[in-house]
Amino acid sequence: MNRIVEVLPDQAALVARSLQLVLETIREAIAQRGQCTIALSGGSTPKPLYEQLAQQDLPWRNIHVFWGDERYVPPDHPDSNQGMARQAWLNQVKIPSFNIHPMPTEPADPKIAANQHEAELEEFFQVQPGEFPTFDLILLGIGDDGHTASLFPHTAALTVNDRLITVGQKDGQPRITFTAPLINHAHAVIFMVAGASKRPALQAIFAAEGDDALYPSRLIQPQGTLWWLLDQAAGQDLAVSQPE
């Protein structure tokens, strides 16, 4: 794993740097493999990035968009990660509809939805059950509690190592999420983190020793490059240990 930590002056600089890295990754992936597979995160921090991406002139037919997790709500619900990304970005560009791969939230049982999406990923990436595909880029954030995607502290989703997709839980509400092993097979992972409220979790995540079950973002150690992009409020006085 190649881990790079950058502390940017403010949120505007954080978004600008994220945009630069995303565009570089997209163009490099298309040049090398003919397409780019990117998984998006939800929340308020990446929304300005998506709005910036909507202004770019990119070969949209060569870009496939997925999500790292999804709240178990319809796409038109205000809490939908898919809905936010569509409004901010995907509805504004000429990307083919079949290049957009949302997580299903229609089945009554979220476990069925997780299985459906796992099957879709296996078919798209042409991998066998038990094999992990490699995304070109996965965007992530963290919560004040140290969770990422829908991998929350001390939940069963953290222990799922043989699946691509599983069901996460927050306050009794189900979510569909990438598993940690799937994230860790990515060519690149970018964490976008803003705000002083994230400092305690970041200190625990970057500590040389710690509890992965309490701070699940510690589980993210991709085979490729791991970017931590922090604004000054989040990254101020952050002590970063070197990964082994």
C-alpha positions as protocol buffer text, in pm:
chain_id: "A"
residue {
  index: 1
  type: MET
  ca { x: 0 y: 0 z: 0 }
}
residue {
  index: 2
  type: ASN
  ca { x: 120 y: 347 z: -91 }
}
residue {
  index: 3
  type: ARG
  ca { x: -37 y: 594 z: 155 }
}
residue {
  index: 4
  type: ILE
  ca { x: -26 y: 967 z: 89 }
}
residue {
  index: 5
  type: VAL
  ca { x: -165 y: 1223 z: 333 }
}
residue {
  index: 6
  type: GLU
  ca { x: -226 y: 1581 z: 225 }
}
residue {
  index: 7
  type: VAL
  ca { x: -365 y: 1863 z: 439 }
}
residue {
  index: 8
  type: LEU
  ca { x: -526 y: 2134 z: 226 }
}
residue {
  index: 9
  type: PRO
  ca { x: -593 y: 2492 z: 341 }
}
residue {
  index: 10
  type: ASP
  ca { x: -972 y: 2474 z: 324 }
}
residue {
  index: 11
  type: GLN
  ca { x: -1264 y: 2283 z: 174 }
}
residue {
  index: 12
  type: ALA
  ca { x: -1233 y: 2459 z: -161 }
}
residue {
  index: 13
  type: ALA
  ca { x: -872 y: 2343 z: -189 }
}
residue {
  index: 14
  type: LEU
  ca { x: -977 y: 1995 z: -78 }
}
residue {
  index: 15
  type: VAL
  ca { x: -1232 y: 1977 z: -360 }
}
residue {
  index: 16
  type: ALA
  ca { x: -984 y: 2117 z: -615 }
}
residue {
  index: 17
  type: ARG
  ca { x: -718 y: 1862 z: -522 }
}
residue {
  index: 18
  type: SER
  ca { x: -974 y: 1580 z: -526 }
}
residue {
  index: 19
  type: LEU
  ca { x: -1089 y: 1688 z: -872 }
}
residue {
  index: 20
  type: GLN
  ca { x: -731 y: 1685 z: -997 }
}
residue {
  index: 21
  type: LEU
  ca { x: -670 y: 1332 z: -869 }
}
residue {
  index: 22
  type: VAL
  ca { x: -1003 y: 1200 z: -997 }
}
residue {
  index: 23
  type: LEU
  ca { x: -942 y: 1341 z: -1346 }
}
residue {
  index: 24
  type: GLU
  ca { x: -589 y: 1200 z: -1353 }
}
residue {
  index: 25
  type: THR
  ca { x: -716 y: 859 z: -1246 }
}
residue {
  index: 26
  type: ILE
  ca { x: -998 y: 857 z: -1501 }
}
residue {
  index: 27
  type: ARG
  ca { x: -770 y: 951 z: -1790 }
}
residue {
  index: 28
  type: GLU
  ca { x: -498 y: 705 z: -1687 }
}
residue {
  index: 29
  type: ALA
  ca { x: -744 y: 417 z: -1646 }
}
residue {
  index: 30
  type: ILE
  ca { x: -901 y: 482 z: -1985 }
}
residue {
  index: 31
  type: ALA
  ca { x: -560 y: 506 z: -2149 }
}
residue {
  index: 32
  type: GLN
  ca { x: -447 y: 178 z: -1993 }
}
residue {
  index: 33
  type: ARG
  ca { x: -765 y: -29 z: -1983 }
}
residue {
  index: 34
  type: GLY
  ca { x: -1015 y: 143 z: -2210 }
}
residue {
  index: 35
  type: GLN
  ca { x: -1253 y: 237 z: -1930 }
}
residue {
  index: 36
  type: CYS
  ca { x: -1263 y: 370 z: -1576 }
}
residue {
  index: 37
  type: THR
  ca { x: -1466 y: 221 z: -1292 }
}
residue {
  index: 38
  type: ILE
  ca { x: -1533 y: 462 z: -1008 }
}
residue {
  index: 39
  type: ALA
  ca { x: -1732 y: 410 z: -688 }
}
residue {
  index: 40
  type: LEU
  ca { x: -1882 y: 716 z: -522 }
}
residue {
  index: 41
  type: SER
  ca { x: -1941 y: 811 z: -161 }
}
residue {
  index: 42
  type: GLY
  ca { x: -2234 y: 998 z: -16 }
}
residue {
  index: 43
  type: GLY
  ca { x: -2246 y: 1288 z: 227 }
}
residue {
  index: 44
  type: SER
  ca { x: -2198 y: 1661 z: 192 }
}
residue {
  index: 45
  type: THR
  ca { x: -1819 y: 1667 z: 147 }
}
residue {
  index: 46
  type: PRO
  ca { x: -1800 y: 1512 z: -204 }
}
residue {
  index: 47
  type: LYS
  ca { x: -2103 y: 1697 z: -344 }
}
residue {
  index: 48
  type: PRO
  ca { x: -1898 y: 1998 z: -464 }
}
residue {
  index: 49
  type: LEU
  ca { x: -1660 y: 1753 z: -632 }
}
residue {
  index: 50
  type: TYR
  ca { x: -1949 y: 1597 z: -822 }
}
residue {
  index: 51
  type: GLU
  ca { x: -2068 y: 1943 z: -925 }
}
residue {
  index: 52
  type: GLN
  ca { x: -1720 y: 2015 z: -1060 }
}
residue {
  index: 53
  type: LEU
  ca { x: -1711 y: 1684 z: -1246 }
}
residue {
  index: 54
  type: ALA
  ca { x: -2038 y: 1779 z: -1414 }
}
residue {
  index: 55
  type: GLN
  ca { x: -1850 y: 2069 z: -1579 }
}
residue {
  index: 56
  type: GLN
  ca { x: -1578 y: 1849 z: -1730 }
}
residue {
  index: 57
  type: ASP
  ca { x: -1549 y: 1730 z: -2089 }
}
residue {
  index: 58
  type: LEU
  ca { x: -1481 y: 1360 z: -2044 }
}
residue {
  index: 59
  type: PRO
  ca { x: -1535 y: 1045 z: -2255 }
}
residue {
  index: 60
  type: TRP
  ca { x: -1846 y: 951 z: -2061 }
}
residue {
  index: 61
  type: ARG
  ca { x: -1908 y: 631 z: -2256 }
}
residue {
  index: 62
  type: ASN
  ca { x: -1582 y: 497 z: -2108 }
}
residue {
  index: 63
  type: ILE
  ca { x: -1671 y: 574 z: -1746 }
}
residue {
  index: 64
  type: HIS
  ca { x: -1874 y: 339 z: -1528 }
}
residue {
  index: 65
  type: VAL
  ca { x: -2014 y: 473 z: -1201 }
}
residue {
  index: 66
  type: PHE
  ca { x: -2094 y: 268 z: -891 }
}
residue {
  index: 67
  type: TRP
  ca { x: -2154 y: 350 z: -523 }
}
residue {
  index: 68
  type: GLY
  ca { x: -1959 y: 229 z: -222 }
}
residue {
  index: 69
  type: ASP
  ca { x: -2271 y: 219 z: -8 }
}
residue {
  index: 70
  type: GLU
  ca { x: -2635 y: 318 z: -11 }
}
residue {
  index: 71
  type: ARG
  ca { x: -2901 y: 395 z: 244 }
}
residue {
  index: 72
  type: TYR
  ca { x: -3195 y: 160 z: 204 }
}
residue {
  index: 73
  type: VAL
  ca { x: -3427 y: 423 z: 59 }
}
residue {
  index: 74
  type: PRO
  ca { x: -3570 y: 489 z: -290 }
}
residue {
  index: 75
  type: PRO
  ca { x: -3348 y: 684 z: -534 }
}
residue {
  index: 76
  type: ASP
  ca { x: -3569 y: 992 z: -506 }
}
residue {
  index: 77
  type: HIS
  ca { x: -3542 y: 1001 z: -127 }
}
residue {
  index: 78
  type: PRO
  ca { x: -3346 y: 1299 z: 14 }
}
residue {
  index: 79
  type: ASP
  ca { x: -3105 y: 1058 z: 189 }
}
residue {
  index: 80
  type: SER
  ca { x: -3019 y: 860 z: -126 }
}
residue {
  index: 81
  type: ASN
  ca { x: -2652 y: 867 z: -222 }
}
residue {
  index: 82
  type: GLN
  ca { x: -2752 y: 779 z: -577 }
}
residue {
  index: 83
  type: GLY
  ca { x: -3003 y: 1062 z: -590 }
}
residue {
  index: 84
  type: MET
  ca { x: -2750 y: 1318 z: -469 }
}
residue {
  index: 85
  type: ALA
  ca { x: -2486 y: 1214 z: -724 }
}
residue {
  index: 86
  type: ARG
  ca { x: -2738 y: 1212 z: -1007 }
}
residue {
  index: 87
  type: GLN
  ca { x: -2860 y: 1563 z: -925 }
}
residue {
  index: 88
  type: ALA
  ca { x: -2512 y: 1708 z: -873 }
}
residue {
  index: 89
  type: TRP
  ca { x: -2335 y: 1531 z: -1160 }
}
residue {
  index: 90
  type: LEU
  ca { x: -2475 y: 1241 z: -1358 }
}
residue {
  index: 91
  type: ASN
  ca { x: -2797 y: 1408 z: -1476 }
}
residue {
  index: 92
  type: GLN
  ca { x: -2588 y: 1697 z: -1609 }
}
residue {
  index: 93
  type: VAL
  ca { x: -2368 y: 1497 z: -1850 }
}
residue {
  index: 94
  type: LYS
  ca { x: -2419 y: 1263 z: -2142 }
}
residue {
  index: 95
  type: ILE
  ca { x: -2320 y: 942 z: -1968 }
}
residue {
  index: 96
  type: PRO
  ca { x: -2502 y: 633 z: -2100 }
}
residue {
  index: 97
  type: SER
  ca { x: -2765 y: 510 z: -1858 }
}
residue {
  index: 98
  type: PHE
  ca { x: -2618 y: 159 z: -1866 }
}
residue {
  index: 99
  type: ASN
  ca { x: -2288 y: 301 z: -1740 }
}
residue {
  index: 100
  type: ILE
  ca { x: -2456 y: 387 z: -1409 }
}
residue {
  index: 101
  type: HIS
  ca { x: -2476 y: 98 z: -1163 }
}
residue {
  index: 102
  type: PRO
  ca { x: -2672 y: 194 z: -851 }
}
residue {
  index: 103
  type: MET
  ca { x: -2721 y: -38 z: -558 }
}
residue {
  index: 104
  type: PRO
  ca { x: -3075 y: -182 z: -560 }
}
residue {
  index: 105
  type: THR
  ca { x: -3301 y: -85 z: -274 }
}
residue {
  index: 106
  type: GLU
  ca { x: -3632 y: -224 z: -405 }
}
residue {
  index: 107
  type: PRO
  ca { x: -3638 y: -574 z: -246 }
}
residue {
  index: 108
  type: ALA
  ca { x: -3809 y: -600 z: 90 }
}
residue {
  index: 109
  type: ASP
  ca { x: -3506 y: -785 z: 226 }
}
residue {
  index: 110
  type: PRO
  ca { x: -3178 y: -590 z: 197 }
}
residue {
  index: 111
  type: LYS
  ca { x: -2986 y: -920 z: 194 }
}
residue {
  index: 112
  type: ILE
  ca { x: -3154 y: -998 z: -139 }
}
residue {
  index: 113
  type: ALA
  ca { x: -3048 y: -656 z: -269 }
}
residue {
  index: 114
  type: ALA
  ca { x: -2690 y: -717 z: -156 }
}
residue {
  index: 115
  type: ASN
  ca { x: -2684 y: -1052 z: -336 }
}
residue {
  index: 116
  type: GLN
  ca { x: -2827 y: -894 z: -651 }
}
residue {
  index: 117
  type: HIS
  ca { x: -2563 y: -622 z: -659 }
}
residue {
  index: 118
  type: GLU
  ca { x: -2284 y: -869 z: -589 }
}
residue {
  index: 119
  type: ALA
  ca { x: -2401 y: -1075 z: -886 }
}
residue {
  index: 120
  type: GLU
  ca { x: -2405 y: -760 z: -1101 }
}
residue {
  index: 121
  type: LEU
  ca { x: -2046 y: -678 z: -1004 }
}
residue {
  index: 122
  type: GLU
  ca { x: -1931 y: -1034 z: -1075 }
}
residue {
  index: 123
  type: GLU
  ca { x: -2090 y: -1021 z: -1419 }
}
residue {
  index: 124
  type: PHE
  ca { x: -1961 y: -674 z: -1503 }
}
residue {
  index: 125
  type: PHE
  ca { x: -1603 y: -743 z: -1393 }
}
residue {
  index: 126
  type: GLN
  ca { x: -1610 y: -1103 z: -1516 }
}
residue {
  index: 127
  type: VAL
  ca { x: -1495 y: -1253 z: -1187 }
}
residue {
  index: 128
  type: GLN
  ca { x: -1595 y: -1580 z: -1030 }
}
residue {
  index: 129
  type: PRO
  ca { x: -1770 y: -1607 z: -693 }
}
residue {
  index: 130
  type: GLY
  ca { x: -1507 y: -1564 z: -425 }
}
residue {
  index: 131
  type: GLU
  ca { x: -1288 y: -1343 z: -646 }
}
residue {
  index: 132
  type: PHE
  ca { x: -1264 y: -969 z: -595 }
}
residue {
  index: 133
  type: PRO
  ca { x: -1280 y: -721 z: -883 }
}
residue {
  index: 134
  type: THR
  ca { x: -1050 y: -422 z: -896 }
}
residue {
  index: 135
  type: PHE
  ca { x: -1206 y: -77 z: -915 }
}
residue {
  index: 136
  type: ASP
  ca { x: -994 y: 197 z: -1064 }
}
residue {
  index: 137
  type: LEU
  ca { x: -1103 y: 444 z: -796 }
}
residue {
  index: 138
  type: ILE
  ca { x: -1316 y: 435 z: -482 }
}
residue {
  index: 139
  type: LEU
  ca { x: -1411 y: 760 z: -310 }
}
residue {
  index: 140
  type: LEU
  ca { x: -1469 y: 745 z: 64 }
}
residue {
  index: 141
  type: GLY
  ca { x: -1535 y: 968 z: 362 }
}
residue {
  index: 142
  type: ILE
  ca { x: -1537 y: 908 z: 734 }
}
residue {
  index: 143
  type: GLY
  ca { x: -1789 y: 980 z: 1005 }
}
residue {
  index: 144
  type: ASP
  ca { x: -1708 y: 1132 z: 1341 }
}
residue {
  index: 145
  type: ASP
  ca { x: -1722 y: 775 z: 1474 }
}
residue {
  index: 146
  type: GLY
  ca { x: -1455 y: 654 z: 1231 }
}
residue {
  index: 147
  type: HIS
  ca { x: -1687 y: 460 z: 1001 }
}
residue {
  index: 148
  type: THR
  ca { x: -1650 y: 459 z: 624 }
}
residue {
  index: 149
  type: ALA
  ca { x: -1893 y: 347 z: 355 }
}
residue {
  index: 150
  type: SER
  ca { x: -2154 y: 171 z: 573 }
}
residue {
  index: 151
  type: LEU
  ca { x: -1895 y: -12 z: 780 }
}
residue {
  index: 152
  type: PHE
  ca { x: -1992 y: 104 z: 1127 }
}
residue {
  index: 153
  type: PRO
  ca { x: -1812 y: 34 z: 1457 }
}
residue {
  index: 154
  type: HIS
  ca { x: -1872 y: -309 z: 1609 }
}
residue {
  index: 155
  type: THR
  ca { x: -2115 y: -427 z: 1340 }
}
residue {
  index: 156
  type: ALA
  ca { x: -2124 y: -761 z: 1163 }
}
residue {
  index: 157
  type: ALA
  ca { x: -2036 y: -604 z: 827 }
}
residue {
  index: 158
  type: LEU
  ca { x: -1678 y: -552 z: 950 }
}
residue {
  index: 159
  type: THR
  ca { x: -1616 y: -926 z: 967 }
}
residue {
  index: 160
  type: VAL
  ca { x: -1741 y: -1011 z: 617 }
}
residue {
  index: 161
  type: ASN
  ca { x: -1431 y: -1115 z: 425 }
}
residue {
  index: 162
  type: ASP
  ca { x: -1571 y: -1351 z: 159 }
}
residue {
  index: 163
  type: ARG
  ca { x: -1829 y: -1126 z: -7 }
}
residue {
  index: 164
  type: LEU
  ca { x: -1823 y: -816 z: -225 }
}
residue {
  index: 165
  type: ILE
  ca { x: -2141 y: -663 z: -87 }
}
residue {
  index: 166
  type: THR
  ca { x: -2305 y: -693 z: 253 }
}
residue {
  index: 167
  type: VAL
  ca { x: -2569 y: -530 z: 469 }
}
residue {
  index: 168
  type: GLY
  ca { x: -2453 y: -261 z: 708 }
}
residue {
  index: 169
  type: GLN
  ca { x: -2648 y: -131 z: 1005 }
}
residue {
  index: 170
  type: LYS
  ca { x: -2677 y: 211 z: 1163 }
}
residue {
  index: 171
  type: ASP
  ca { x: -2921 y: 262 z: 1448 }
}
residue {
  index: 172
  type: GLY
  ca { x: -3123 y: -36 z: 1328 }
}
residue {
  index: 173
  type: GLN
  ca { x: -3150 y: 98 z: 974 }
}
residue {
  index: 174
  type: PRO
  ca { x: -3006 y: -130 z: 702 }
}
residue {
  index: 175
  type: ARG
  ca { x: -2770 y: -9 z: 434 }
}
residue {
  index: 176
  type: ILE
  ca { x: -2599 y: -182 z: 143 }
}
residue {
  index: 177
  type: THR
  ca { x: -2221 y: -153 z: 143 }
}
residue {
  index: 178
  type: PHE
  ca { x: -1896 y: -262 z: -17 }
}
residue {
  index: 179
  type: THR
  ca { x: -1700 y: -491 z: 211 }
}
residue {
  index: 180
  type: ALA
  ca { x: -1354 y: -395 z: 331 }
}
residue {
  index: 181
  type: PRO
  ca { x: -1183 y: -660 z: 112 }
}
residue {
  index: 182
  type: LEU
  ca { x: -1358 y: -526 z: -199 }
}
residue {
  index: 183
  type: ILE
  ca { x: -1243 y: -172 z: -121 }
}
residue {
  index: 184
  type: ASN
  ca { x: -891 y: -297 z: -56 }
}
residue {
  index: 185
  type: HIS
  ca { x: -865 y: -447 z: -405 }
}
residue {
  index: 186
  type: ALA
  ca { x: -891 y: -101 z: -565 }
}
residue {
  index: 187
  type: HIS
  ca { x: -617 y: 58 z: -771 }
}
residue {
  index: 188
  type: ALA
  ca { x: -677 y: 382 z: -578 }
}
residue {
  index: 189
  type: VAL
  ca { x: -884 y: 499 z: -282 }
}
residue {
  index: 190
  type: ILE
  ca { x: -938 y: 865 z: -198 }
}
residue {
  index: 191
  type: PHE
  ca { x: -1066 y: 972 z: 141 }
}
residue {
  index: 192
  type: MET
  ca { x: -1211 y: 1325 z: 146 }
}
residue {
  index: 193
  type: VAL
  ca { x: -1234 y: 1451 z: 505 }
}
residue {
  index: 194
  type: ALA
  ca { x: -1343 y: 1795 z: 622 }
}
residue {
  index: 195
  type: GLY
  ca { x: -1418 y: 1953 z: 956 }
}
residue {
  index: 196
  type: ALA
  ca { x: -1272 y: 1972 z: 1304 }
}
residue {
  index: 197
  type: SER
  ca { x: -1520 y: 1713 z: 1431 }
}
residue {
  index: 198
  type: LYS
  ca { x: -1322 y: 1445 z: 1244 }
}
residue {
  index: 199
  type: ARG
  ca { x: -996 y: 1507 z: 1432 }
}
residue {
  index: 200
  type: PRO
  ca { x: -1043 y: 1254 z: 1718 }
}
residue {
  index: 201
  type: ALA
  ca { x: -1134 y: 977 z: 1473 }
}
residue {
  index: 202
  type: LEU
  ca { x: -843 y: 1064 z: 1245 }
}
residue {
  index: 203
  type: GLN
  ca { x: -597 y: 1045 z: 1535 }
}
residue {
  index: 204
  type: ALA
  ca { x: -724 y: 694 z: 1615 }
}
residue {
  index: 205
  type: ILE
  ca { x: -724 y: 588 z: 1250 }
}
residue {
  index: 206
  type: PHE
  ca { x: -365 y: 698 z: 1196 }
}
residue {
  index: 207
  type: ALA
  ca { x: -233 y: 562 z: 1526 }
}
residue {
  index: 208
  type: ALA
  ca { x: 29 y: 289 z: 1495 }
}
residue {
  index: 209
  type: GLU
  ca { x: -191 y: 59 z: 1703 }
}
residue {
  index: 210
  type: GLY
  ca { x: -565 y: 70 z: 1746 }
}
residue {
  index: 211
  type: ASP
  ca { x: -899 y: -105 z: 1739 }
}
residue {
  index: 212
  type: ASP
  ca { x: -1021 y: -170 z: 1384 }
}
residue {
  index: 213
  type: ALA
  ca { x: -1365 y: -266 z: 1512 }
}
residue {
  index: 214
  type: LEU
  ca { x: -1400 y: 67 z: 1692 }
}
residue {
  index: 215
  type: TYR
  ca { x: -1257 y: 273 z: 1402 }
}
residue {
  index: 216
  type: PRO
  ca { x: -1345 y: 79 z: 1085 }
}
residue {
  index: 217
  type: SER
  ca { x: -1161 y: 318 z: 852 }
}
residue {
  index: 218
  type: ARG
  ca { x: -843 y: 154 z: 982 }
}
residue {
  index: 219
  type: LEU
  ca { x: -945 y: -154 z: 779 }
}
residue {
  index: 220
  type: ILE
  ca { x: -897 y: 31 z: 450 }
}
residue {
  index: 221
  type: GLN
  ca { x: -551 y: -61 z: 324 }
}
residue {
  index: 222
  type: PRO
  ca { x: -581 y: -97 z: -53 }
}
residue {
  index: 223
  type: GLN
  ca { x: -337 y: -283 z: -273 }
}
residue {
  index: 224
  type: GLY
  ca { x: -295 y: 38 z: -474 }
}
residue {
  index: 225
  type: THR
  ca { x: -261 y: 400 z: -362 }
}
residue {
  index: 226
  type: LEU
  ca { x: -445 y: 535 z: -59 }
}
residue {
  index: 227
  type: TRP
  ca { x: -496 y: 911 z: -60 }
}
residue {
  index: 228
  type: TRP
  ca { x: -606 y: 1093 z: 254 }
}
residue {
  index: 229
  type: LEU
  ca { x: -710 y: 1445 z: 156 }
}
residue {
  index: 230
  type: LEU
  ca { x: -794 y: 1656 z: 463 }
}
residue {
  index: 231
  type: ASP
  ca { x: -887 y: 2017 z: 503 }
}
residue {
  index: 232
  type: GLN
  ca { x: -698 y: 2221 z: 761 }
}
residue {
  index: 233
  type: ALA
  ca { x: -977 y: 2193 z: 1016 }
}
residue {
  index: 234
  type: ALA
  ca { x: -961 y: 1813 z: 1005 }
}
residue {
  index: 235
  type: GLY
  ca { x: -587 y: 1768 z: 963 }
}
residue {
  index: 236
  type: GLN
  ca { x: -451 y: 2028 z: 1201 }
}
residue {
  index: 237
  type: ASP
  ca { x: -186 y: 1882 z: 1434 }
}
residue {
  index: 238
  type: LEU
  ca { x: -254 y: 1533 z: 1304 }
}
residue {
  index: 239
  type: ALA
  ca { x: 11 y: 1278 z: 1398 }
}
residue {
  index: 240
  type: VAL
  ca { x: 53 y: 1028 z: 1115 }
}
residue {
  index: 241
  type: SER
  ca { x: 229 y: 699 z: 1176 }
}
residue {
  index: 242
  type: GLN
  ca { x: 395 y: 529 z: 880 }
}
residue {
  index: 243
  type: PRO
  ca { x: 223 y: 206 z: 767 }
}
residue {
  index: 244
  type: GLU
  ca { x: 424 y: -108 z: 804 }
}
